[in-house]
PDB file of C-alpha atoms in Angstrom:
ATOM      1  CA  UNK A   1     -16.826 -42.119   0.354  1.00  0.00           C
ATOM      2  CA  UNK A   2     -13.981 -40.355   1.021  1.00  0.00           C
ATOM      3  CA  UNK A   3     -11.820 -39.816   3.961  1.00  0.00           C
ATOM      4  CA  UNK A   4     -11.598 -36.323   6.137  1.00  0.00           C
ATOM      5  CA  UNK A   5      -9.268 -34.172   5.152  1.00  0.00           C
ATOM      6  CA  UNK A   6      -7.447 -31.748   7.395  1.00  0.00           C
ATOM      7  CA  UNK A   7      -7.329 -27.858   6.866  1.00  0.00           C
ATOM      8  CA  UNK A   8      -5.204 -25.271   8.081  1.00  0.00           C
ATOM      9  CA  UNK A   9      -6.618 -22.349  10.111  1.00  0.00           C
ATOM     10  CA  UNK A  10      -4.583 -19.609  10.352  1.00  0.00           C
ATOM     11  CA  UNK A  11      -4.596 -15.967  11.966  1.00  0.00           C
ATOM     12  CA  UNK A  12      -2.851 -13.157   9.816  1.00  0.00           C
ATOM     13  CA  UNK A  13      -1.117 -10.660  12.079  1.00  0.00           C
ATOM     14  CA  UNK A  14       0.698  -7.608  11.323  1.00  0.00           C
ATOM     15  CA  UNK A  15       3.875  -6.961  13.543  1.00  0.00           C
ATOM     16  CA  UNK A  16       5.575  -3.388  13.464  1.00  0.00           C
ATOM     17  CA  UNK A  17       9.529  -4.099  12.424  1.00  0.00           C
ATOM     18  CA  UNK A  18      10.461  -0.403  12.958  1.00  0.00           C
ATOM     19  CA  UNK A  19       9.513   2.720  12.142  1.00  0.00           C
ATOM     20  CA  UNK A  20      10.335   5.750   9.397  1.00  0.00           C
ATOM     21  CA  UNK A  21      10.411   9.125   9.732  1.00  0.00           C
ATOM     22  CA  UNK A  22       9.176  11.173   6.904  1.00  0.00           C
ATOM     23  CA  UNK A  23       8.892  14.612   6.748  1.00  0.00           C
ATOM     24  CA  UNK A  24       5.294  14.786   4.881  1.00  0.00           C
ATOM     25  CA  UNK A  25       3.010  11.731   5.421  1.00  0.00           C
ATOM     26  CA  UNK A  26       0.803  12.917   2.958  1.00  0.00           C
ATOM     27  CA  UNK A  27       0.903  12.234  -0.714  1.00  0.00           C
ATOM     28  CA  UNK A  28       0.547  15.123  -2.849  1.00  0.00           C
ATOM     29  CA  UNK A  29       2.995  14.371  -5.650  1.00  0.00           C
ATOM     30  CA  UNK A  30       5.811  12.283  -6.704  1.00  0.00           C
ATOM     31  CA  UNK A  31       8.839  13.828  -5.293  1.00  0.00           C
ATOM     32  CA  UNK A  32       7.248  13.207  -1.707  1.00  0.00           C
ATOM     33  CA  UNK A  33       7.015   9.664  -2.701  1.00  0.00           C
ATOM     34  CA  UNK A  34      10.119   9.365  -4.081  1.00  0.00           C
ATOM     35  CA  UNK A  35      11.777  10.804  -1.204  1.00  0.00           C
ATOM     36  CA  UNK A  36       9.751   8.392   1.559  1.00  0.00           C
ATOM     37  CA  UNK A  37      11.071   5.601  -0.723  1.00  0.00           C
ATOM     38  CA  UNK A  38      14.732   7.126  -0.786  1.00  0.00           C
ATOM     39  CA  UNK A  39      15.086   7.007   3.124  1.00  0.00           C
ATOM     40  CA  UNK A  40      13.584   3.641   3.010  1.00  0.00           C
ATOM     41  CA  UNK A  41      15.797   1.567   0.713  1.00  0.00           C
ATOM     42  CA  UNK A  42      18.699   3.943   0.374  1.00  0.00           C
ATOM     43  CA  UNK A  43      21.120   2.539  -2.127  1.00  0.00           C
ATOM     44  CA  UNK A  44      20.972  -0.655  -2.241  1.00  0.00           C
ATOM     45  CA  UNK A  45      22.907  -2.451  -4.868  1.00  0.00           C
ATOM     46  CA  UNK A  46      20.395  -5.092  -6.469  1.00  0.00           C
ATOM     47  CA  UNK A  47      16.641  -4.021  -7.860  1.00  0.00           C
ATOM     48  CA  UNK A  48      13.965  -3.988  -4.500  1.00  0.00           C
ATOM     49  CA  UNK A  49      10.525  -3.496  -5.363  1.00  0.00           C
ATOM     50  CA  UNK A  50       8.191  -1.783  -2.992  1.00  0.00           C
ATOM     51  CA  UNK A  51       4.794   0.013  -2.696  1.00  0.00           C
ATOM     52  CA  UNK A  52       3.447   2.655  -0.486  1.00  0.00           C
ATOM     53  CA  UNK A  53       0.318   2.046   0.721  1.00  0.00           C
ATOM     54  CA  UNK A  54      -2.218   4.922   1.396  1.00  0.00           C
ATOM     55  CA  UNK A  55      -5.584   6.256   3.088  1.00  0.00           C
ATOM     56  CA  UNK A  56      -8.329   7.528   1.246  1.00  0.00           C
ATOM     57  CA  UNK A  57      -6.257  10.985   2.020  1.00  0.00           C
ATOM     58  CA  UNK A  58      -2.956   9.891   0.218  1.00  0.00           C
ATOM     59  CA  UNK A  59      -1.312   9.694   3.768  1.00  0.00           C
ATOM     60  CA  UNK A  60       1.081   6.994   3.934  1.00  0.00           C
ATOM     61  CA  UNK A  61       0.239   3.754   6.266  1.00  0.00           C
ATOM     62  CA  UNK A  62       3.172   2.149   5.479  1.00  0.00           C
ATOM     63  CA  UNK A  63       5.283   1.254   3.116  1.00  0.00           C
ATOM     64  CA  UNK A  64       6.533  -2.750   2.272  1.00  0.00           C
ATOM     65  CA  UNK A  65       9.187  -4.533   0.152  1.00  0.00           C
ATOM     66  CA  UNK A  66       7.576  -6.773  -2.000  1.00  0.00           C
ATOM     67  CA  UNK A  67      10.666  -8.234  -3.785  1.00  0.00           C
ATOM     68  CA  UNK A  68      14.232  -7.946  -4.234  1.00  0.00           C
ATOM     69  CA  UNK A  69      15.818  -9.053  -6.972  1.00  0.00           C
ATOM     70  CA  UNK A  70      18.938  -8.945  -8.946  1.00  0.00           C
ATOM     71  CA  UNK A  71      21.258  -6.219 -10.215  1.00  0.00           C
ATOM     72  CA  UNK A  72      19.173  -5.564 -13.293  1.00  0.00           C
ATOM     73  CA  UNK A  73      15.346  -6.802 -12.477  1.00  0.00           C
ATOM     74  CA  UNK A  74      12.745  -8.325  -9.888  1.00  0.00           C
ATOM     75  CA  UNK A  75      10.487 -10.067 -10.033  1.00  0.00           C
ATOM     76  CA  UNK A  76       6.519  -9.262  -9.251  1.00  0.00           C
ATOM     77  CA  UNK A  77       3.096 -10.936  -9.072  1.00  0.00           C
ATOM     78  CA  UNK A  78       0.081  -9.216  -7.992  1.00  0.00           C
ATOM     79  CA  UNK A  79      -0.966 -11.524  -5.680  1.00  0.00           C
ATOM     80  CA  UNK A  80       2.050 -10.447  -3.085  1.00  0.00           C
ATOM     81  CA  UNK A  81       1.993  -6.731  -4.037  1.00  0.00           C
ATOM     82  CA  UNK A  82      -2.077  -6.436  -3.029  1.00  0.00           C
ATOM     83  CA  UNK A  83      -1.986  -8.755  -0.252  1.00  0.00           C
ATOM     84  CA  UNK A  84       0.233  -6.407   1.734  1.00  0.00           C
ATOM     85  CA  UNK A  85      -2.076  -3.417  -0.027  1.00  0.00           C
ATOM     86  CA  UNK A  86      -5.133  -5.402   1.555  1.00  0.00           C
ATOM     87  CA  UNK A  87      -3.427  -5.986   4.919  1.00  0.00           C
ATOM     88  CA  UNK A  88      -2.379  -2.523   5.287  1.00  0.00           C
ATOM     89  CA  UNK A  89      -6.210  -1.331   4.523  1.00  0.00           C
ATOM     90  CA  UNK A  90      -4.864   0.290   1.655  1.00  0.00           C
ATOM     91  CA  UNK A  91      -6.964   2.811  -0.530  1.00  0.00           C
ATOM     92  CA  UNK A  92      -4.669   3.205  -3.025  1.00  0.00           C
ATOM     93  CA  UNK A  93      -0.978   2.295  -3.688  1.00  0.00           C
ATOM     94  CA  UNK A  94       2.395   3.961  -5.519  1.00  0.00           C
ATOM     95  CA  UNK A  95       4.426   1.286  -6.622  1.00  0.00           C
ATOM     96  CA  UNK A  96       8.376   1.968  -6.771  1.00  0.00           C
ATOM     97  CA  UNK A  97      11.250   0.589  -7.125  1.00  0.00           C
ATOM     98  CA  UNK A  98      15.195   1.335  -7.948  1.00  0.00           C
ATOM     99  CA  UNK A  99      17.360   0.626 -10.590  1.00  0.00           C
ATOM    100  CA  UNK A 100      20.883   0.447  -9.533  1.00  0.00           C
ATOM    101  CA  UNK A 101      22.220   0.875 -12.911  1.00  0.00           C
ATOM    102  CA  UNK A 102      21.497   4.598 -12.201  1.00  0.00           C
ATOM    103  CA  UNK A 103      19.338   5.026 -15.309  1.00  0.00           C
ATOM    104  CA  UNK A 104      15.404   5.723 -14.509  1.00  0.00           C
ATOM    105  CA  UNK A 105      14.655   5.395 -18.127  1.00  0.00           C
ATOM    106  CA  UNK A 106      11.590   2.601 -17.765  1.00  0.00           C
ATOM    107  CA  UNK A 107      11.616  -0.908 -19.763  1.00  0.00           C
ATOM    108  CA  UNK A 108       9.266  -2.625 -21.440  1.00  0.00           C
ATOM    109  CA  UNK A 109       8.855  -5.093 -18.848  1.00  0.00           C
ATOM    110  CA  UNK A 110       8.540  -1.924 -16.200  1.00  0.00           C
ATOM    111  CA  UNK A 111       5.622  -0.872 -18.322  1.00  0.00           C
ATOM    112  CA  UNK A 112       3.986  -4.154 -18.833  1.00  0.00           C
ATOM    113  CA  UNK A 113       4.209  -4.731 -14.823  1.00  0.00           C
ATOM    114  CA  UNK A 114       2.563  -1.455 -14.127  1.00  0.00           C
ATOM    115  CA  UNK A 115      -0.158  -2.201 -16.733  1.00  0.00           C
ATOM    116  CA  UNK A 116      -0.865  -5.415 -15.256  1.00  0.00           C
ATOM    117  CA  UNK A 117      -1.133  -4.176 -11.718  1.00  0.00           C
ATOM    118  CA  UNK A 118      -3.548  -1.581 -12.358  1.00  0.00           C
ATOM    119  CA  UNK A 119      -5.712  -4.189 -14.043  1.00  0.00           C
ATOM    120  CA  UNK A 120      -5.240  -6.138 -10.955  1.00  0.00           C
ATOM    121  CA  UNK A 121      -6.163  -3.145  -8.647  1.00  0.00           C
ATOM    122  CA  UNK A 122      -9.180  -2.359 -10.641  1.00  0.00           C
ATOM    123  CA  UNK A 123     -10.498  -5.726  -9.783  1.00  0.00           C
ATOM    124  CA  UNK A 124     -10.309  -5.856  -6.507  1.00  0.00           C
ATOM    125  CA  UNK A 125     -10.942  -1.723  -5.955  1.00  0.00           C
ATOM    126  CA  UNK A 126      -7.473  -0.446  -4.795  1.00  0.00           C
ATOM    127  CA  UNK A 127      -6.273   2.359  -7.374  1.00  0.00           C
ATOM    128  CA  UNK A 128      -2.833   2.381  -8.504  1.00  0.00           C
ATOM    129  CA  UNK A 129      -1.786   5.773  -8.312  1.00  0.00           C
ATOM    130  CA  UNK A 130       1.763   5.746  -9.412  1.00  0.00           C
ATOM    131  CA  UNK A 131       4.863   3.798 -10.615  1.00  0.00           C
ATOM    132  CA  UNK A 132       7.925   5.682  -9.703  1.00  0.00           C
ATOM    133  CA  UNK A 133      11.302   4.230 -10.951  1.00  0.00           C
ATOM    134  CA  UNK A 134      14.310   5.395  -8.533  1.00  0.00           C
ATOM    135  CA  UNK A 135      18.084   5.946  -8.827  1.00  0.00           C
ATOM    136  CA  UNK A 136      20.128   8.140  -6.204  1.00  0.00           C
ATOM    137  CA  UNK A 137      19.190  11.523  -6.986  1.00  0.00           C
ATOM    138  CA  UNK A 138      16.167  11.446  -9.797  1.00  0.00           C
ATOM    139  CA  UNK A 139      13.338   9.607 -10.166  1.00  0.00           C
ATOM    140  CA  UNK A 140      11.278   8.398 -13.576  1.00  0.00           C
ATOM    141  CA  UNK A 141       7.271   8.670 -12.626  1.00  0.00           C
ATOM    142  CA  UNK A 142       4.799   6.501 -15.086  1.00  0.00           C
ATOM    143  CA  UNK A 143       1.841   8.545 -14.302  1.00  0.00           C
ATOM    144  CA  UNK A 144       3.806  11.819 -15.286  1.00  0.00           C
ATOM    145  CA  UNK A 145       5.160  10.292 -18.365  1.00  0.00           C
ATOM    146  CA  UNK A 146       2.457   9.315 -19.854  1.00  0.00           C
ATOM    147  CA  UNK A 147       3.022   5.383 -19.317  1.00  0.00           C
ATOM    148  CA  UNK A 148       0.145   4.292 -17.072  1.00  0.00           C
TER     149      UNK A 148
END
């Protein structure tokens, strides 16, 4: 027979860290996303991953850091990208991030990421809508390209 075991039971609560001011909450192509991301990170010197979560209507409910890494990468797993998608009641998502070298040019491990998280979205019925890859004043987009 064995003994009890204990479980955790937790609460997950969303708190409000501050607040962004965007000019158009609403979706309706890449530049708009790239330029809600822009304010957000600004220029920071090491790769930060982040995603953009949306309504049904493309409007923005917020948007999350999901990883910062090093000069030249960061690293990603699903899990963390669509539990914050899932928290934020999320209809869809635009995944972005920056790449401080200044080049948007994607890599094979940008495309491989992006492939794998809309696999992962399909699953569990979020779309992936976009993969934008950000430097100061231009932007690379996946879905535009061809890439996703």
């Amino acid at each position: 027979m064995n003994a009890p075991h204990s479980v955790d039971v937790l609460i997950v609560k969303q708190e409000r860290i501050g607040t962004l001011q965007v000019a158009n909450p609403v979706i309706t192509s890449p530049n708009i996303a790239f330029e809600i991301v822009k304010s957000y990170l600004g220029e920071p010197d090491r790769e930060h991953f982040v995603i953009l979560c949306l309504s049904t209507k493309n409007r923005v409910n917020g948007i999350h850091t999901v990883s910062i890494g090093s000069a030249s990468s960061a690293l990603v797993h699903p899990r963390e990208v669509f539990k914050l998608a899932i928290l934020n009641n999320a209809s869809g998502i635009i995944l972005a991030h920056n790449h401080p070298s200044g080049v948007t040019t994607p890599s094979e491990e940008d495309i491989s990421t992006t492939k794998r998280l809309v696999e992962a979205g399909q699953l569990i019925g979020i779309e992936v809508l976009d993969h934008l890859i950000i430097c100061e004043f231009e932007y690379c987009s996946l879905r535009e390209n061809g890439l996703m």
